[in-house]
Short mmCIF file of C-alpha atoms and ligand atoms in Angstrom, two decimals:
data_model
loop_
_atom_site.label_atom_id
_atom_site.label_comp_id
_atom_site.label_asym_id
_atom_site.label_seq_id
_atom_site.Cartn_x
_atom_site.Cartn_y
_atom_site.Cartn_z
CA MET A 1 13.10 61.14 325.94
CA VAL A 2 11.38 63.58 323.13
CA SER A 3 12.14 66.52 323.30
CA THR A 4 9.39 68.68 323.27
CA GLU A 5 10.54 70.19 320.31
CA LYS A 6 10.48 67.41 318.31
CA SER A 7 7.03 66.06 319.71
CA GLN A 8 5.23 69.29 318.89
CA HIS A 9 6.97 68.89 315.48
CA ALA A 10 5.80 64.97 314.99
CA SER A 11 2.41 66.04 316.18
CA LYS A 12 2.99 69.02 313.47
CA ASP A 13 3.13 66.56 311.57
CA THR A 14 0.75 64.05 312.41
CA GLN A 15 -2.09 66.50 311.96
CA THR A 16 -1.21 67.28 308.78
CA GLU A 17 -0.65 63.80 307.36
CA ILE A 18 -4.01 62.53 309.11
CA LYS A 19 -7.14 63.30 306.63
CA LEU A 20 -10.04 61.11 305.83
CA ASN A 21 -10.47 60.59 302.11
CA ILE A 22 -14.05 58.32 301.34
CA ILE A 23 -13.23 56.09 298.67
CA GLU A 24 -17.32 54.92 297.53
CA ARG A 25 -18.16 51.23 296.43
CA GLN A 26 -18.47 51.98 293.29
CA LYS A 27 -14.71 53.04 293.01
CA HIS A 28 -12.31 49.86 294.69
CA HIS A 29 -12.77 46.41 294.23
CA ILE A 30 -12.82 45.29 297.65
CA SER A 31 -15.96 42.68 297.70
CA ARG A 32 -17.40 40.61 300.00
CA GLN A 33 -16.27 38.57 298.49
CA ASP A 34 -12.62 38.33 298.95
CA ILE A 35 -13.37 38.81 302.42
CA SER A 36 -13.56 35.31 304.26
CA ASP A 37 -17.06 34.04 305.84
CA ASN A 38 -15.42 34.31 309.50
CA ALA A 39 -13.74 38.16 309.10
CA LEU A 40 -17.62 39.05 307.64
CA LYS A 41 -19.91 36.75 310.03
CA VAL A 42 -17.84 38.67 312.92
CA LEU A 43 -17.86 41.85 311.17
CA TYR A 44 -22.11 42.15 310.85
CA ARG A 45 -22.31 40.77 313.91
CA LEU A 46 -20.25 44.16 315.03
CA HIS A 47 -22.56 46.67 312.57
CA ASN A 48 -26.15 44.98 313.48
CA ALA A 49 -24.87 45.53 317.59
CA GLY A 50 -24.71 48.95 316.77
CA TYR A 51 -20.91 49.43 316.52
CA ASP A 52 -18.74 51.15 314.14
CA ALA A 53 -17.24 47.62 312.11
CA PHE A 54 -14.33 48.29 310.44
CA LEU A 55 -11.72 45.51 308.16
CA VAL A 56 -8.21 46.98 308.74
CA GLY A 57 -4.97 47.41 308.16
CA GLY A 58 -3.01 44.10 305.48
CA GLY A 59 -6.17 42.54 304.81
CA VAL A 60 -7.43 45.79 303.38
CA ARG A 61 -4.13 46.87 301.52
CA ASP A 62 -3.11 43.20 300.28
CA LEU A 63 -7.22 42.58 298.65
CA LEU A 64 -6.26 45.92 296.67
CA LEU A 65 -3.13 44.62 295.34
CA ASP A 66 -5.31 41.97 294.58
CA LYS A 67 -3.31 39.19 296.55
CA GLN A 68 -4.18 37.00 299.18
CA PRO A 69 -4.81 38.52 302.72
CA LYS A 70 -2.52 36.54 305.86
CA ASP A 71 -5.92 37.49 307.75
CA PHE A 72 -8.25 39.68 308.43
CA ASP A 73 -8.00 41.48 311.80
CA ILE A 74 -10.88 44.24 312.23
CA ALA A 75 -11.68 47.31 314.52
CA THR A 76 -13.95 48.61 316.44
CA ASN A 77 -15.46 51.05 319.09
CA ALA A 78 -16.84 48.11 321.02
CA THR A 79 -14.16 47.39 323.56
CA PRO A 80 -13.22 43.81 324.77
CA GLU A 81 -16.04 42.95 327.61
CA GLN A 82 -18.85 45.10 324.78
CA ILE A 83 -17.60 42.54 322.19
CA LYS A 84 -16.52 39.90 325.32
CA HIS A 85 -20.33 39.68 324.88
CA LEU A 86 -21.35 39.54 321.57
CA PHE A 87 -19.83 36.69 320.79
CA ARG A 88 -19.78 33.43 322.33
CA ASN A 89 -16.77 32.02 321.19
CA CYS A 90 -14.20 35.26 322.18
CA ARG A 91 -11.03 35.10 324.55
CA LEU A 92 -9.52 38.88 325.13
CA ILE A 93 -5.79 37.97 325.03
CA GLY A 94 -3.26 40.33 326.12
CA ARG A 95 -2.33 43.14 329.23
CA ARG A 96 -0.48 45.84 327.50
CA PHE A 97 -3.52 45.72 324.65
CA ARG A 98 -6.18 43.97 325.04
CA LEU A 99 -7.46 41.91 321.97
CA ALA A 100 -10.78 39.79 321.00
CA HIS A 101 -10.29 36.86 319.06
CA ILE A 102 -13.16 35.08 317.44
CA MET A 103 -12.29 31.54 318.37
CA PHE A 104 -13.97 29.55 314.31
CA GLY A 105 -11.96 26.46 314.98
CA ARG A 106 -8.53 26.91 313.77
CA ASP A 107 -9.29 30.42 312.09
CA ILE A 108 -8.91 33.02 314.00
CA ILE A 109 -9.90 36.64 313.63
CA GLU A 110 -8.23 39.22 315.85
CA VAL A 111 -10.80 42.63 317.30
CA ALA A 112 -8.75 45.47 318.08
CA THR A 113 -11.10 48.08 320.06
CA PHE A 114 -9.73 51.89 318.50
CA ARG A 115 -6.88 53.48 320.28
CA GLY A 116 -6.78 56.22 321.03
CA HIS A 117 -2.95 58.44 322.14
CA HIS A 118 -1.41 57.29 325.08
CA GLN A 119 -0.87 60.75 326.63
CA GLU A 120 -1.18 64.68 325.95
CA PRO A 121 3.46 65.21 325.35
CA ALA A 122 3.47 66.57 329.10
CA LYS A 123 2.61 63.40 330.71
CA ASN A 124 4.02 61.36 328.07
CA VAL A 125 7.31 60.94 330.46
CA SER A 126 5.78 57.93 332.09
CA ALA A 127 4.37 55.98 329.53
CA GLN A 128 8.03 56.14 327.10
CA SER A 129 11.59 54.73 328.26
CA ASP A 130 14.81 56.84 327.98
CA GLU A 131 14.62 56.93 323.99
CA GLY A 132 11.29 57.36 323.75
CA MET A 133 10.29 54.08 323.22
CA LEU A 134 6.46 53.55 323.79
CA LEU A 135 6.39 51.04 326.98
CA ARG A 136 2.03 51.59 326.76
CA ASP A 137 -0.41 51.55 324.45
CA ASN A 138 -3.87 50.72 326.13
CA VAL A 139 -5.91 54.23 325.88
CA TYR A 140 -8.84 53.34 323.64
CA GLY A 141 -9.91 56.29 321.43
CA SER A 142 -11.81 57.73 317.27
CA VAL A 143 -11.60 56.04 314.37
CA ASP A 144 -8.69 58.84 313.58
CA GLU A 145 -6.76 58.48 316.09
CA ASP A 146 -6.47 54.48 315.70
CA ALA A 147 -4.99 55.51 312.20
CA GLU A 148 -2.96 58.18 313.24
CA ARG A 149 -1.11 55.10 315.60
CA ARG A 150 -0.33 52.71 312.37
CA ASP A 151 2.53 52.56 310.97
CA PHE A 152 2.89 53.02 306.95
CA THR A 153 -0.22 54.87 305.05
CA ILE A 154 -0.78 51.59 302.58
CA ASN A 155 -1.82 50.27 306.44
CA ALA A 156 -4.03 52.32 307.19
CA MET A 157 -6.67 51.68 305.10
CA TYR A 158 -10.43 50.67 306.63
CA TYR A 159 -13.11 49.01 305.06
CA ASN A 160 -16.17 50.08 306.00
CA ILE A 161 -18.81 46.51 306.68
CA ALA A 162 -21.99 49.28 306.61
CA ASP A 163 -21.48 50.97 302.98
CA TYR A 164 -18.85 48.78 302.57
CA SER A 165 -17.04 51.84 301.69
CA ILE A 166 -12.84 52.43 302.35
CA HIS A 167 -11.30 54.90 305.07
CA ASP A 168 -8.13 56.30 304.63
CA TYR A 169 -6.28 58.17 306.75
CA ALA A 170 -3.13 58.88 305.73
CA GLY A 171 -3.45 58.80 301.55
CA GLY A 172 -2.84 55.23 301.55
CA ILE A 173 -4.50 54.53 298.61
CA GLU A 174 -2.64 56.67 296.75
CA ASP A 175 1.16 55.77 298.24
CA LEU A 176 -0.36 52.15 297.27
CA ASN A 177 -0.52 53.02 293.30
CA SER A 178 2.81 54.45 293.67
CA GLY A 179 4.68 51.52 295.62
CA VAL A 180 5.79 53.78 298.53
CA ILE A 181 6.15 52.56 302.09
CA ARG A 182 5.50 55.43 303.74
CA LEU A 183 6.06 55.94 308.37
CA ILE A 184 2.69 58.13 309.27
CA GLY A 185 3.70 61.16 310.91
CA ASP A 186 7.26 62.23 312.33
CA PRO A 187 9.98 58.86 311.28
CA GLU A 188 12.24 59.20 314.09
CA THR A 189 9.62 60.05 316.60
CA ARG A 190 7.84 56.87 315.03
CA TYR A 191 10.92 54.48 314.79
CA ARG A 192 12.03 55.42 318.33
CA GLU A 193 8.72 54.03 319.77
CA ASP A 194 8.91 50.87 318.42
CA PRO A 195 12.46 50.38 316.29
CA VAL A 196 10.47 47.17 315.26
CA ARG A 197 8.86 49.65 312.76
CA MET A 198 12.39 49.89 310.69
CA LEU A 199 12.28 45.85 310.71
CA ARG A 200 8.42 46.11 308.89
CA ALA A 201 9.47 48.68 306.68
CA VAL A 202 11.84 46.56 304.99
CA ARG A 203 9.78 43.72 305.45
CA PHE A 204 6.68 45.31 303.16
CA ALA A 205 9.27 46.80 300.38
CA ALA A 206 10.64 43.34 299.78
CA LYS A 207 7.15 41.88 299.94
CA LEU A 208 4.76 44.18 297.47
CA ASP A 209 8.39 45.06 296.47
CA MET A 210 7.57 48.54 296.76
CA THR A 211 10.42 51.77 297.27
CA ILE A 212 11.04 53.02 300.43
CA ALA A 213 9.78 56.78 301.02
CA GLU A 214 13.15 58.83 300.79
CA ASN A 215 12.14 60.26 304.12
CA THR A 216 10.93 57.32 305.93
CA ALA A 217 14.38 55.88 305.14
CA ALA A 218 17.05 58.69 305.89
CA PRO A 219 16.53 57.76 309.74
CA ILE A 220 16.33 53.86 309.82
CA ARG A 221 20.88 53.67 309.74
CA PRO A 222 21.72 55.90 312.29
CA LEU A 223 18.75 54.09 314.91
CA ALA A 224 19.29 50.52 313.63
CA HIS A 225 20.94 50.66 317.48
CA LEU A 226 17.72 50.87 318.82
CA LEU A 227 16.49 47.46 317.78
CA GLU A 228 19.33 46.30 320.17
CA ASP A 229 17.09 47.28 323.40
CA ILE A 230 14.18 45.33 321.86
CA PRO A 231 13.15 41.32 323.78
CA ALA A 232 14.40 38.87 321.89
CA ALA A 233 11.14 36.67 321.87
CA ARG A 234 9.31 39.57 319.53
CA LEU A 235 12.56 39.78 316.74
CA PHE A 236 12.82 35.78 316.72
CA GLU A 237 8.97 36.04 315.40
CA GLU A 238 10.39 39.32 313.41
CA SER A 239 13.40 37.23 312.02
CA LEU A 240 10.77 34.46 310.79
CA LYS A 241 7.79 36.63 309.05
CA LEU A 242 11.39 38.48 307.48
CA LEU A 243 13.52 35.39 306.30
CA GLN A 244 10.49 32.71 305.60
CA SER A 245 8.41 34.82 303.96
CA GLY A 246 9.37 33.96 300.41
CA GLN A 247 11.48 36.82 300.05
CA GLY A 248 14.36 36.13 302.26
CA LEU A 249 16.58 36.72 299.71
CA LYS A 250 15.48 39.60 298.85
CA THR A 251 14.14 40.95 302.11
CA TYR A 252 18.37 39.88 303.82
CA HIS A 253 20.43 42.66 301.00
CA LEU A 254 17.65 45.37 301.86
CA LEU A 255 18.23 44.37 305.92
CA ARG A 256 21.88 44.25 304.68
CA GLU A 257 21.55 47.43 302.82
CA TYR A 258 20.06 49.32 306.19
CA ASP A 259 22.22 48.23 308.59
CA LEU A 260 20.04 46.42 310.41
CA PHE A 261 21.01 43.02 309.75
CA SER A 262 23.80 42.81 312.43
CA LYS A 263 21.54 44.13 314.75
CA LEU A 264 20.32 40.89 314.40
CA PHE A 265 23.28 38.61 313.59
CA PRO A 266 25.91 40.51 315.22
CA GLN A 267 28.06 37.04 314.80
CA VAL A 268 27.32 36.52 311.31
CA ALA A 269 27.25 40.60 310.17
CA GLU A 270 30.76 40.05 312.19
CA GLU A 271 31.97 37.47 307.92
CA PHE A 272 30.33 39.74 305.89
CA THR A 273 32.96 41.53 303.36
CA GLU A 274 33.17 44.11 301.18
CA GLU A 275 32.30 41.42 297.46
CA GLY A 276 30.03 39.53 299.66
CA HIS A 277 31.46 36.92 298.12
CA SER A 278 32.47 34.68 302.78
CA GLN A 279 31.55 31.53 302.93
CA THR A 280 28.70 33.56 305.58
CA GLU A 281 27.24 35.21 302.41
CA LYS A 282 27.28 32.56 300.19
CA VAL A 283 25.81 30.06 302.18
CA ILE A 284 23.33 32.33 303.25
CA GLU A 285 22.53 33.25 299.59
CA LEU A 286 22.01 29.49 298.89
CA ALA A 287 20.21 28.84 302.09
CA LEU A 288 17.23 31.35 301.77
CA ALA A 289 16.90 31.48 297.88
CA SER A 290 16.26 28.07 298.47
CA THR A 291 13.14 28.29 301.00
CA ASP A 292 12.68 31.09 299.62
CA ARG A 293 11.34 28.25 296.83
CA ARG A 294 10.09 26.11 298.72
CA ILE A 295 7.62 28.66 299.94
CA ASN A 296 6.48 29.03 296.44
CA ASP A 297 5.90 25.98 295.86
CA GLY A 298 4.12 25.09 299.22
CA LYS A 299 6.98 23.37 300.28
CA ARG A 300 7.54 22.67 303.97
CA ILE A 301 9.82 24.93 306.19
CA ASN A 302 12.22 23.84 309.20
CA PRO A 303 13.03 27.68 310.42
CA ALA A 304 16.59 25.41 312.11
CA PHE A 305 17.50 25.07 308.91
CA MET A 306 18.63 28.24 308.09
CA PHE A 307 19.80 29.82 311.44
CA ALA A 308 22.12 26.38 311.38
CA ALA A 309 23.72 27.70 308.10
CA LEU A 310 23.45 31.38 308.92
CA LEU A 311 25.50 29.95 311.61
CA TRP A 312 27.96 27.22 310.82
CA TYR A 313 30.74 29.16 309.31
CA PRO A 314 30.72 31.48 312.72
CA LEU A 315 30.59 27.48 313.94
CA GLU A 316 33.56 27.23 313.07
CA LYS A 317 36.06 30.05 313.07
CA GLN A 318 35.31 29.41 317.06
CA ALA A 319 36.01 25.54 316.49
CA ARG A 320 38.52 27.02 315.26
CA GLN A 321 39.83 29.33 318.27
CA LEU A 322 39.02 26.43 320.28
CA MET A 323 41.92 23.43 318.98
CA GLU A 324 44.43 26.57 318.69
CA HIS A 325 43.67 28.26 322.67
CA ARG A 326 42.38 25.28 323.85
CA HIS A 327 43.45 22.06 322.27
CA PHE A 328 39.73 20.41 321.82
CA SER A 329 39.87 17.89 319.85
CA TYR A 330 37.61 19.31 316.02
CA TYR A 331 34.91 16.96 317.79
CA ASP A 332 34.49 18.66 320.63
CA ALA A 333 35.24 21.90 319.50
CA ILE A 334 32.76 21.77 317.52
CA MET A 335 30.01 20.95 319.90
CA GLU A 336 31.55 23.15 322.43
CA ALA A 337 31.50 26.16 320.06
CA SER A 338 27.80 25.30 319.34
CA ASN A 339 26.99 26.85 322.86
CA ILE A 340 28.81 29.39 322.57
CA VAL A 341 27.20 31.11 319.10
CA LEU A 342 24.11 29.93 320.38
CA ASP A 343 23.83 31.47 324.08
CA LYS A 344 25.16 34.69 322.07
CA GLN A 345 22.02 34.99 319.25
CA VAL A 346 19.96 34.20 321.75
CA LYS A 347 20.41 37.55 323.75
CA SER A 348 19.42 39.04 320.14
CA ILE A 349 16.88 36.42 318.73
CA ALA A 350 14.86 33.65 321.11
CA ILE A 351 15.17 30.95 318.85
CA PRO A 352 13.43 28.42 320.57
CA ARG A 353 14.46 25.31 322.32
CA ARG A 354 13.22 23.32 319.95
CA HIS A 355 14.99 24.39 316.91
CA THR A 356 17.68 25.05 318.61
CA ALA A 357 17.63 21.10 318.95
CA THR A 358 17.13 20.21 316.02
CA ILE A 359 20.06 23.32 314.99
CA ARG A 360 22.25 21.25 316.72
CA GLU A 361 21.85 18.11 314.60
CA ILE A 362 22.06 19.88 312.02
CA TRP A 363 25.14 20.82 312.43
CA GLN A 364 25.72 17.64 314.47
CA LEU A 365 25.39 15.75 311.03
CA GLN A 366 27.88 17.27 309.12
CA LEU A 367 30.70 15.74 312.15
CA ARG A 368 28.95 12.76 311.13
CA LEU A 369 28.24 11.81 307.66
CA PRO A 370 32.30 11.58 306.78
CA ARG A 371 31.67 8.61 308.86
CA ARG A 372 30.17 5.84 306.91
CA ASN A 373 31.86 2.71 307.48
CA GLY A 374 30.50 -0.49 307.76
CA LYS A 375 26.26 -0.32 308.77
CA ARG A 376 26.26 3.20 309.34
CA ALA A 377 25.76 4.77 306.08
CA SER A 378 22.50 3.38 306.18
CA ARG A 379 22.53 4.10 310.25
CA LEU A 380 23.12 7.36 308.95
CA MET A 381 19.98 8.06 307.22
CA GLU A 382 17.35 6.37 309.30
CA LEU A 383 17.79 10.08 311.59
CA ASN A 384 15.20 12.10 312.00
CA LYS A 385 17.54 14.66 310.97
CA PHE A 386 19.45 13.54 308.16
CA ARG A 387 17.97 15.06 304.87
CA ALA A 388 18.23 18.17 306.13
CA GLY A 389 21.93 17.60 307.69
CA PHE A 390 22.44 16.71 303.84
CA ASP A 391 20.99 19.11 302.63
CA PHE A 392 23.06 21.14 304.47
CA LEU A 393 25.72 19.29 302.96
CA GLU A 394 24.73 20.17 300.02
CA MET A 395 25.31 23.33 299.95
CA ARG A 396 28.51 23.54 301.96
CA GLY A 397 29.73 21.67 299.11
CA GLU A 398 28.91 24.36 296.69
CA VAL A 399 30.31 26.70 298.40
CA GLU A 400 33.65 24.85 300.18
CA GLN A 401 34.03 22.69 297.06
CA GLY A 402 36.49 19.96 297.37
CA ASP A 403 36.33 17.00 299.91
CA VAL A 404 32.58 18.24 301.26
CA ALA A 405 31.18 18.88 297.61
CA GLU A 406 32.96 14.71 297.15
CA LEU A 407 31.60 13.88 300.36
CA ALA A 408 27.55 15.71 299.02
CA LYS A 409 28.12 13.44 295.36
CA TRP A 410 29.04 10.38 297.15
CA TRP A 411 25.43 10.56 299.98
CA ARG A 412 23.33 11.85 296.61
CA THR A 413 24.14 9.00 294.95
CA PHE A 414 24.09 5.99 297.83
CA GLN A 415 20.60 7.29 298.40
CA ASN A 416 19.55 7.02 294.86
CA ALA A 417 21.80 3.32 294.75
CA GLY A 418 19.95 0.33 294.92
CA ARG A 419 21.71 -2.57 297.89
CA ASN A 420 24.00 -3.36 295.59
CA MET A 421 25.48 -0.96 294.22
CA ARG A 422 24.93 1.08 298.39
CA GLN A 423 27.76 -2.03 299.19
CA ALA A 424 30.37 -1.63 296.46
CA MET A 425 30.07 2.24 297.97
CA ILE A 426 30.69 1.15 301.90
CA ASN A 427 33.60 -1.06 300.26
CA ASP A 428 34.63 1.61 298.24
CA LEU A 429 35.40 2.98 301.22
CA GLY A 430 37.83 1.12 302.11
CA GLN A 431 38.58 0.33 305.83
CA SER A 432 39.85 3.95 306.42
CA ASN A 433 40.87 4.99 310.15
CA PRO A 434 37.46 7.65 310.86
CA GLY A 435 38.81 9.93 312.95
CA GLN A 436 41.68 10.80 310.85
CA ARG A 437 40.19 10.82 308.33
CA ARG A 438 38.31 13.72 309.90
CA ARG A 439 42.01 15.02 310.67
CA ARG A 440 43.23 15.35 306.93
CA ASN A 441 39.48 16.94 305.93
CA TYR A 442 39.87 19.85 308.91
CA ARG A 443 43.69 20.27 308.06
CA ASN A 444 42.60 20.55 303.77
CA LYS A 445 39.82 22.08 305.27
CA LYS A 446 41.57 24.87 306.52
CA LYS A 447 44.32 25.82 304.38
CA SER A 448 42.09 26.37 301.38
CA ALA A 449 39.89 28.74 303.60
CA GLN A 450 43.45 30.45 304.31
P1 LIG B 501 0.63 40.82 307.22
O1 LIG B 501 0.53 40.71 305.59
O2 LIG B 501 2.43 40.77 307.85
O3 LIG B 501 0.40 40.40 307.66
P2 LIG B 501 0.33 43.46 308.41
O4 LIG B 501 0.19 45.12 307.83
O5 LIG B 501 -1.34 42.69 308.48
O6 LIG B 501 0.88 42.26 307.43
P3 LIG B 501 0.75 42.55 311.13
O7 LIG B 501 1.85 42.26 312.07
O8 LIG B 501 -1.41 42.09 310.59
O9 LIG B 501 0.85 42.84 309.53
O10 LIG B 501 -0.42 43.98 312.19
C1 LIG B 501 -1.74 44.56 311.09
C2 LIG B 501 -1.84 46.32 311.31
O11 LIG B 501 -1.64 46.54 313.40
C3 LIG B 501 -0.50 46.32 310.75
O12 LIG B 501 -1.77 46.90 309.04
C4 LIG B 501 -1.24 48.30 310.82
O13 LIG B 501 -1.99 49.41 310.81
C5 LIG B 501 -1.14 48.05 312.59
N1 LIG B 501 0.45 47.64 312.50
C6 LIG B 501 1.26 46.56 313.17
N2 LIG B 501 2.74 45.98 313.60
C7 LIG B 501 2.74 47.92 314.02
C8 LIG B 501 3.72 47.83 314.89
N3 LIG B 501 4.39 47.85 315.17
N4 LIG B 501 2.77 50.07 314.81
C9 LIG B 501 2.17 50.68 313.90
N5 LIG B 501 1.27 49.53 313.30
C10 LIG B 501 1.20 48.67 313.72
MG1 LIG B 502 -1.33 40.72 309.62
#
């Protein structure tokens, strides 16, 4: 529980920070043309029905930064039931806090009723866990209370559809201009209420190329362990936003700097070194840089690839142990280690089954790609996940060099070759026994890893 002294300190801090500053239409550059038609429709219908209606959060922040917002969120004083009354295409969702989703085909506009303070400090006990985490969050309030409950100053700006002004409650404009990520209120209390805010601080710092304010940054390392209590499903969603949004490499470095990465991927973090040159660290750099490139080129990405890359060397370490202590064959060891490593990983990040299936396929292909004799090579190429498996083999080649790099080169040539050349490449492989080859590869690798 948060001590009374701290709560008083927090509320004093918050009160001093929440001060409304209105920026009139002619003093900012957000135009209605920048806002999606569907969001505008919702804002106007609420307004015309006599309610307050604001565009809020990331939408306002990104428009002020001349960036394309990912989505448009709306806040209002209408209750969910009143919202539902106004829109035929409305669905109410969420038990913890009821939200309205207004559906326009695939486009969904989220409308939230202003949230108030959860409870008076004396009654906080029932709404918070021992660590001060908010368990309930379902009281409606005024717009200024709503602003106070948001995470960062730059996320607490409201665009008012009534007169097109911006309501800045926490000095967000100033922080936006100077590139500062600053929590509203007492940072330690706010992190204890919701430890995911630590991840969000890092995510926005990387994505917006901003600096985390000193007092917002200071409690992160000491409180990083609180992430261990966050449901693994929520951390899966967050991990994608962190690492698969086009700034993954930069975000990864910041997560390490703040001791947060090890809370998301404990087995991966065990491989980290002072110099940053372990195989795991090398492959993470390659995988995240390639994901960032693909996203920024507008290409599709598969989260399974990243997880497969992050966990491959921890997987091999586990497999080596199974071979040494339980005399597994390399193949069986990798298969068994896949179960062990994934079981451990899903405790912190609940990777859904559809992705773990692909991760396993990518790993299994690392065992199958060396076996190219006869018709095997052509058959492998027909597999659904061949491309992902090959891409990963190439990355391993860059990290490990030697046999793996040779093998990756062979596969790249093979794919680009015509029929005759492919046949010649297969013939060149000779009649080497694939089983023996596998074992030899393994021994070589072990030697070079030492
Ligand atoms: P993005 O570009 O990632 O969508 P965003 O700021 O819109 O950024 P969302 O997760 O969509 O982020 O949340 C919308 C808004 O809700 C935020 O801008 C912030 O005001 C508020 N918010 C979201 N998560 C939290 C949280 N954990 N604690 C407090 N406020 C939050
Ligand atoms: Mg958003």
